[in-house]
Short mmCIF file of C-alpha atoms in Angstrom, two decimals:
data_model
loop_
_atom_site.label_atom_id
_atom_site.label_comp_id
_atom_site.label_asym_id
_atom_site.label_seq_id
_atom_site.Cartn_x
_atom_site.Cartn_y
_atom_site.Cartn_z
CA MET A 1 -32.32 -20.71 32.99
CA SER A 2 -31.54 -23.85 31.24
CA ASP A 3 -28.59 -26.07 31.93
CA LYS A 4 -26.59 -25.12 29.42
CA THR A 5 -26.55 -21.46 30.23
CA ILE A 6 -23.39 -19.86 31.08
CA GLU A 7 -22.77 -16.85 33.04
CA VAL A 8 -20.18 -14.39 33.25
CA ASN A 9 -19.80 -12.02 36.35
CA LEU A 10 -17.85 -8.91 35.44
CA VAL A 11 -16.03 -6.23 37.64
CA ASN A 12 -17.37 -3.03 36.72
CA GLN A 13 -14.51 -1.68 34.99
CA LEU A 14 -13.93 -0.71 31.05
CA GLY A 15 -11.72 -3.48 29.84
CA TYR A 16 -13.53 -6.22 31.43
CA GLU A 17 -15.88 -6.32 28.99
CA ARG A 18 -13.60 -8.16 26.84
CA ILE A 19 -13.77 -11.19 29.19
CA ALA A 20 -17.48 -11.43 28.18
CA MET A 21 -16.69 -11.05 24.70
CA ALA A 22 -14.24 -13.87 24.50
CA CYS A 23 -16.65 -16.16 26.58
CA SER A 24 -19.42 -15.32 23.89
CA ALA A 25 -17.20 -16.38 21.24
CA SER A 26 -16.29 -19.56 22.46
CA PHE A 27 -19.95 -20.05 23.48
CA ALA A 28 -20.93 -19.16 19.81
CA ARG A 29 -18.42 -21.53 18.28
CA MET A 30 -19.55 -24.52 20.41
CA MET A 31 -23.06 -23.92 19.37
CA GLY A 32 -21.98 -23.23 15.41
CA LEU A 33 -22.61 -19.84 14.79
CA PRO A 34 -20.86 -18.62 11.64
CA PRO A 35 -17.58 -16.94 12.08
CA GLU A 36 -18.91 -13.48 10.52
CA ARG A 37 -21.92 -13.74 13.05
CA ILE A 38 -19.64 -14.24 16.01
CA GLU A 39 -17.87 -11.02 15.24
CA ASP A 40 -21.40 -9.50 15.37
CA LEU A 41 -22.04 -11.02 18.74
CA LYS A 42 -18.72 -10.05 20.05
CA THR A 43 -19.47 -6.49 19.43
CA MET A 44 -23.27 -6.85 20.72
CA VAL A 45 -21.68 -8.07 23.96
CA SER A 46 -19.04 -5.79 24.25
CA GLU A 47 -21.39 -2.59 23.84
CA ALA A 48 -24.00 -3.80 25.81
CA ALA A 49 -21.54 -4.67 28.77
CA ILE A 50 -20.10 -1.20 28.27
CA ASN A 51 -23.26 0.69 28.52
CA ALA A 52 -23.85 -1.27 31.44
CA MET A 53 -20.88 -0.13 33.46
CA GLU A 54 -20.88 3.37 32.31
CA HIS A 55 -24.71 4.22 32.47
CA GLY A 56 -26.28 1.47 34.51
CA ASN A 57 -23.76 1.10 37.15
CA LYS A 58 -22.71 4.91 36.71
CA GLY A 59 -19.00 3.51 36.82
CA ARG A 60 -19.37 2.53 40.54
CA PRO A 61 -16.34 0.22 41.03
CA ASP A 62 -18.46 -2.05 43.63
CA ALA A 63 -21.27 -2.75 40.90
CA ARG A 64 -21.17 -5.94 38.81
CA VAL A 65 -22.45 -6.81 35.38
CA THR A 66 -23.57 -9.95 34.69
CA VAL A 67 -23.54 -11.64 31.21
CA SER A 68 -25.50 -14.85 30.43
CA LEU A 69 -26.02 -16.87 27.23
CA ASP A 70 -27.81 -19.76 26.37
CA CYS A 71 -28.84 -21.45 22.93
CA ARG A 72 -32.46 -22.41 22.05
CA ASP A 73 -34.61 -22.75 19.38
CA ASN A 74 -31.52 -22.38 17.04
CA THR A 75 -30.98 -19.02 18.56
CA ILE A 76 -28.01 -17.60 20.91
CA ASN A 77 -29.89 -15.46 23.50
CA VAL A 78 -27.68 -12.94 25.44
CA THR A 79 -28.62 -11.03 28.68
CA VAL A 80 -26.78 -8.14 30.04
CA MET A 81 -27.57 -7.19 33.76
CA ASP A 82 -26.79 -4.19 35.52
CA GLU A 83 -27.83 -2.64 38.95
CA GLY A 84 -29.38 0.42 37.67
CA ASP A 85 -32.76 1.54 37.08
CA GLY A 86 -32.97 1.20 33.13
CA ILE A 87 -32.47 3.78 30.27
CA LYS A 88 -34.54 6.84 31.21
CA GLU A 89 -33.65 8.38 27.83
CA PHE A 90 -32.47 6.75 24.55
CA PRO A 91 -29.98 8.88 22.69
CA PRO A 92 -31.16 9.65 18.90
CA LYS A 93 -29.75 7.43 16.03
CA PRO A 94 -26.32 9.04 15.66
CA ASP A 95 -26.10 11.20 12.44
CA ILE A 96 -22.84 11.33 11.57
CA GLU A 97 -23.14 14.44 9.29
CA LYS A 98 -24.37 16.48 12.20
CA ILE A 99 -21.22 14.92 14.39
CA ILE A 100 -19.00 16.08 11.58
CA GLU A 101 -20.43 19.25 11.54
CA ASP A 102 -20.57 19.85 15.33
CA LEU A 103 -24.21 19.98 15.80
CA GLU A 104 -24.34 16.63 17.55
CA SER A 105 -22.29 14.89 20.18
CA PRO A 106 -20.68 11.66 19.18
CA ILE A 107 -22.88 9.32 21.48
CA GLY A 108 -25.44 6.59 21.20
CA PHE A 109 -23.06 4.33 18.68
CA GLY A 110 -23.14 1.61 21.19
CA LEU A 111 -27.16 1.27 21.31
CA PHE A 112 -27.25 1.92 17.50
CA LEU A 113 -24.50 -0.99 16.69
CA ILE A 114 -26.58 -3.45 19.00
CA SER A 115 -29.89 -2.55 17.32
CA GLN A 116 -28.32 -3.03 14.14
CA LEU A 117 -26.32 -6.42 14.76
CA ALA A 118 -29.01 -8.40 16.88
CA ASP A 119 -31.93 -9.92 15.32
CA GLN A 120 -33.85 -9.38 18.42
CA VAL A 121 -33.27 -6.64 21.17
CA GLU A 122 -35.09 -5.58 24.49
CA PHE A 123 -33.82 -2.72 26.16
CA ASN A 124 -34.98 -1.59 29.81
CA GLN A 125 -36.22 -4.93 31.21
CA VAL A 126 -36.18 -4.00 34.88
CA THR A 127 -36.55 -6.92 37.28
CA ASP A 128 -35.85 -7.00 41.08
CA ALA A 129 -32.37 -7.95 40.35
CA GLY A 130 -31.44 -4.99 38.17
CA HIS A 131 -32.06 -3.53 34.59
CA VAL A 132 -31.64 -6.06 31.97
CA VAL A 133 -31.05 -5.99 28.21
CA LYS A 134 -31.93 -9.15 26.32
CA MET A 135 -30.15 -9.63 22.81
CA ALA A 136 -30.78 -12.57 20.22
CA ILE A 137 -28.83 -13.80 17.22
CA LYS A 138 -29.92 -16.42 15.21
CA MET A 139 -28.01 -19.02 14.23
CA ASN A 140 -28.69 -19.09 10.24
CA SER A 141 -29.22 -15.31 9.83
CA MET B 1 -6.66 -6.19 30.01
CA GLN B 2 -7.37 -3.57 27.71
CA GLN B 3 -4.81 -1.23 26.73
CA HIS B 4 -5.34 2.53 28.01
CA SER B 5 -2.73 3.85 25.57
CA ASN B 6 -1.88 4.02 22.02
CA GLN B 7 1.24 4.37 20.31
CA ILE B 8 0.85 6.25 17.40
CA ASN B 9 4.18 6.76 14.93
CA MET B 10 3.87 9.19 12.31
CA GLU B 11 5.69 8.83 8.99
CA GLN B 12 5.81 10.59 5.93
CA ARG B 13 5.23 8.90 2.75
CA GLY B 14 5.57 11.25 -0.30
CA ALA B 15 2.49 13.36 0.24
CA ILE B 16 0.83 11.20 2.53
CA THR B 17 1.16 11.18 6.39
CA LEU B 18 0.83 7.93 7.61
CA PHE B 19 -0.03 7.46 11.24
CA ASP B 20 0.59 3.72 12.48
CA ILE B 21 -1.53 3.29 15.06
CA ARG B 22 -0.59 0.71 17.67
CA GLY B 23 -3.06 -0.71 20.25
CA ASP B 24 -6.95 -0.92 20.78
CA LEU B 25 -9.13 1.89 19.94
CA THR B 26 -11.85 2.83 22.63
CA SER B 27 -12.43 6.03 24.51
CA PHE B 28 -8.78 6.00 25.91
CA SER B 29 -7.50 6.63 22.51
CA GLU B 30 -9.08 10.14 22.09
CA PRO B 31 -6.16 11.93 23.48
CA PHE B 32 -3.56 9.99 21.58
CA LEU B 33 -5.33 10.10 18.29
CA SER B 34 -5.82 14.12 18.84
CA GLU B 35 -2.48 14.57 19.81
CA ALA B 36 -1.16 12.82 16.70
CA TYR B 37 -3.56 14.74 14.48
CA GLN B 38 -2.51 18.12 16.01
CA ASN B 39 0.89 17.63 15.47
CA ALA B 40 0.54 16.42 12.01
CA ASN B 41 -2.10 19.30 10.99
CA GLU B 42 0.66 21.68 12.38
CA GLN B 43 3.10 20.41 10.05
CA GLY B 44 0.55 21.04 7.08
CA ALA B 45 -0.68 17.43 6.58
CA ALA B 46 -2.88 17.53 3.41
CA LYS B 47 -3.51 13.62 3.41
CA ILE B 48 -3.75 11.27 6.36
CA LEU B 49 -3.78 7.75 6.16
CA LEU B 50 -4.74 5.86 9.36
CA LYS B 51 -3.40 2.44 9.82
CA ILE B 52 -5.19 0.40 12.30
CA GLU B 53 -3.84 -2.96 13.66
CA LYS B 54 -5.78 -5.81 12.26
CA GLU B 55 -6.42 -7.56 15.53
CA ALA B 56 -7.44 -4.19 17.24
CA TYR B 57 -10.28 -4.32 19.03
CA ILE B 58 -12.57 -1.35 18.38
CA ASN B 59 -15.45 -0.22 20.30
CA SER B 60 -17.95 2.53 20.31
CA GLY B 61 -15.60 4.77 22.07
CA GLY B 62 -12.92 4.45 19.91
CA ILE B 63 -15.45 5.11 16.83
CA ALA B 64 -16.27 8.11 18.39
CA ALA B 65 -12.68 9.15 18.63
CA LEU B 66 -12.28 8.62 15.08
CA ILE B 67 -15.12 10.46 14.12
CA GLN B 68 -13.54 13.49 15.93
CA ILE B 69 -10.54 13.16 13.50
CA LEU B 70 -12.85 12.90 10.60
CA ALA B 71 -14.60 16.18 11.75
CA GLN B 72 -11.36 18.13 12.21
CA SER B 73 -9.68 17.06 9.13
CA LYS B 74 -13.20 17.77 7.16
CA ARG B 75 -12.62 21.27 8.55
CA ASN B 76 -9.32 21.55 7.62
CA ASN B 77 -9.97 20.47 4.10
CA GLN B 78 -7.92 17.15 4.69
CA ASN B 79 -8.31 13.66 2.79
CA ILE B 80 -8.43 10.89 5.48
CA GLY B 81 -8.00 7.28 4.63
CA ILE B 82 -8.37 4.03 6.94
CA THR B 83 -6.33 0.64 6.13
CA GLY B 84 -5.69 -2.23 8.15
CA VAL B 85 -9.36 -2.89 9.41
CA SER B 86 -10.82 -6.41 9.43
CA ASP B 87 -13.83 -7.42 7.58
CA HIS B 88 -16.25 -7.16 10.42
CA PHE B 89 -15.07 -3.37 11.17
CA LYS B 90 -15.59 -2.64 7.35
CA LYS B 91 -19.15 -3.15 8.11
CA ILE B 92 -19.06 -1.52 11.26
CA PHE B 93 -17.69 1.61 10.09
CA SER B 94 -20.15 1.78 7.21
CA MET B 95 -22.92 1.19 9.45
CA VAL B 96 -22.03 4.16 11.38
CA GLY B 97 -21.26 6.32 8.27
CA ILE B 98 -17.21 6.53 8.82
CA THR B 99 -17.17 5.42 5.02
CA ARG B 100 -18.83 8.73 4.00
CA PHE B 101 -15.79 10.41 5.27
CA ALA B 102 -13.04 8.21 4.74
CA ASP B 103 -12.12 5.59 2.04
CA ILE B 104 -11.30 2.20 3.63
CA HIS B 105 -8.06 0.66 1.72
CA GLU B 106 -6.95 -2.80 1.63
CA SER B 107 -3.29 -1.81 2.22
CA VAL B 108 -0.93 0.84 3.00
CA GLU B 109 0.50 0.29 -0.50
CA ASN B 110 -2.87 0.61 -1.85
CA ALA B 111 -3.98 3.75 0.00
CA LEU B 112 -0.57 5.44 -1.11
CA GLU B 113 -1.35 4.41 -4.66
CA VAL B 114 -5.14 5.52 -4.54
CA MET B 115 -4.73 8.58 -2.32
CA SER B 116 -1.54 10.10 -4.04
#
């Protein structure tokens, strides 16, 4: 962890992801990320935190979600950690045609958006402390 | 904190039923959108315009709730438009495919003109 790392420890309750979004946006503004990419970062952080609350921590009210950000090598790095043991089965990329025809459930949008918006993403990093999703967004992308 | 409810005011503008949606679009929005849609459908709405607040927070749960409305409207041969969304969410709606089933309009006035 560098001396410029910030960390936000969230209550495991839907809605609290917005605190992480706001902190991420402030941090990214300080680092000089362009406004349109700040919006992308906010969505990435929000969706990763929601997944951590709902799937990683399985909605447990006593669990926590930790979001960390740092800026190195012209890149903002984000980690979102929950107390679960990782994603066992990734949902398929959501196919809106099939969802509209009621052939698929409307799930998987969070992971899909993260993978579309991040310059780099690593799911399923399981450590002693918990399950971590790592995302990166380049300053000039 | 996150709003767990929406206020949806329905208004008839010529042939178009306008849903003025107040609040964030999240998984909590699903019953509110669904109830408004059922009411409009029962009243024979053929064209529906969803007006979202520019500053609304929209997450994947809200996207799923919107898509459920699009699915029902397709089954009922209704035309759906969306207005009020920021540039960021226009991009997000395009990424997930919402724009294949609903046109995004710059303003209510523009939508009323195009959809009429």
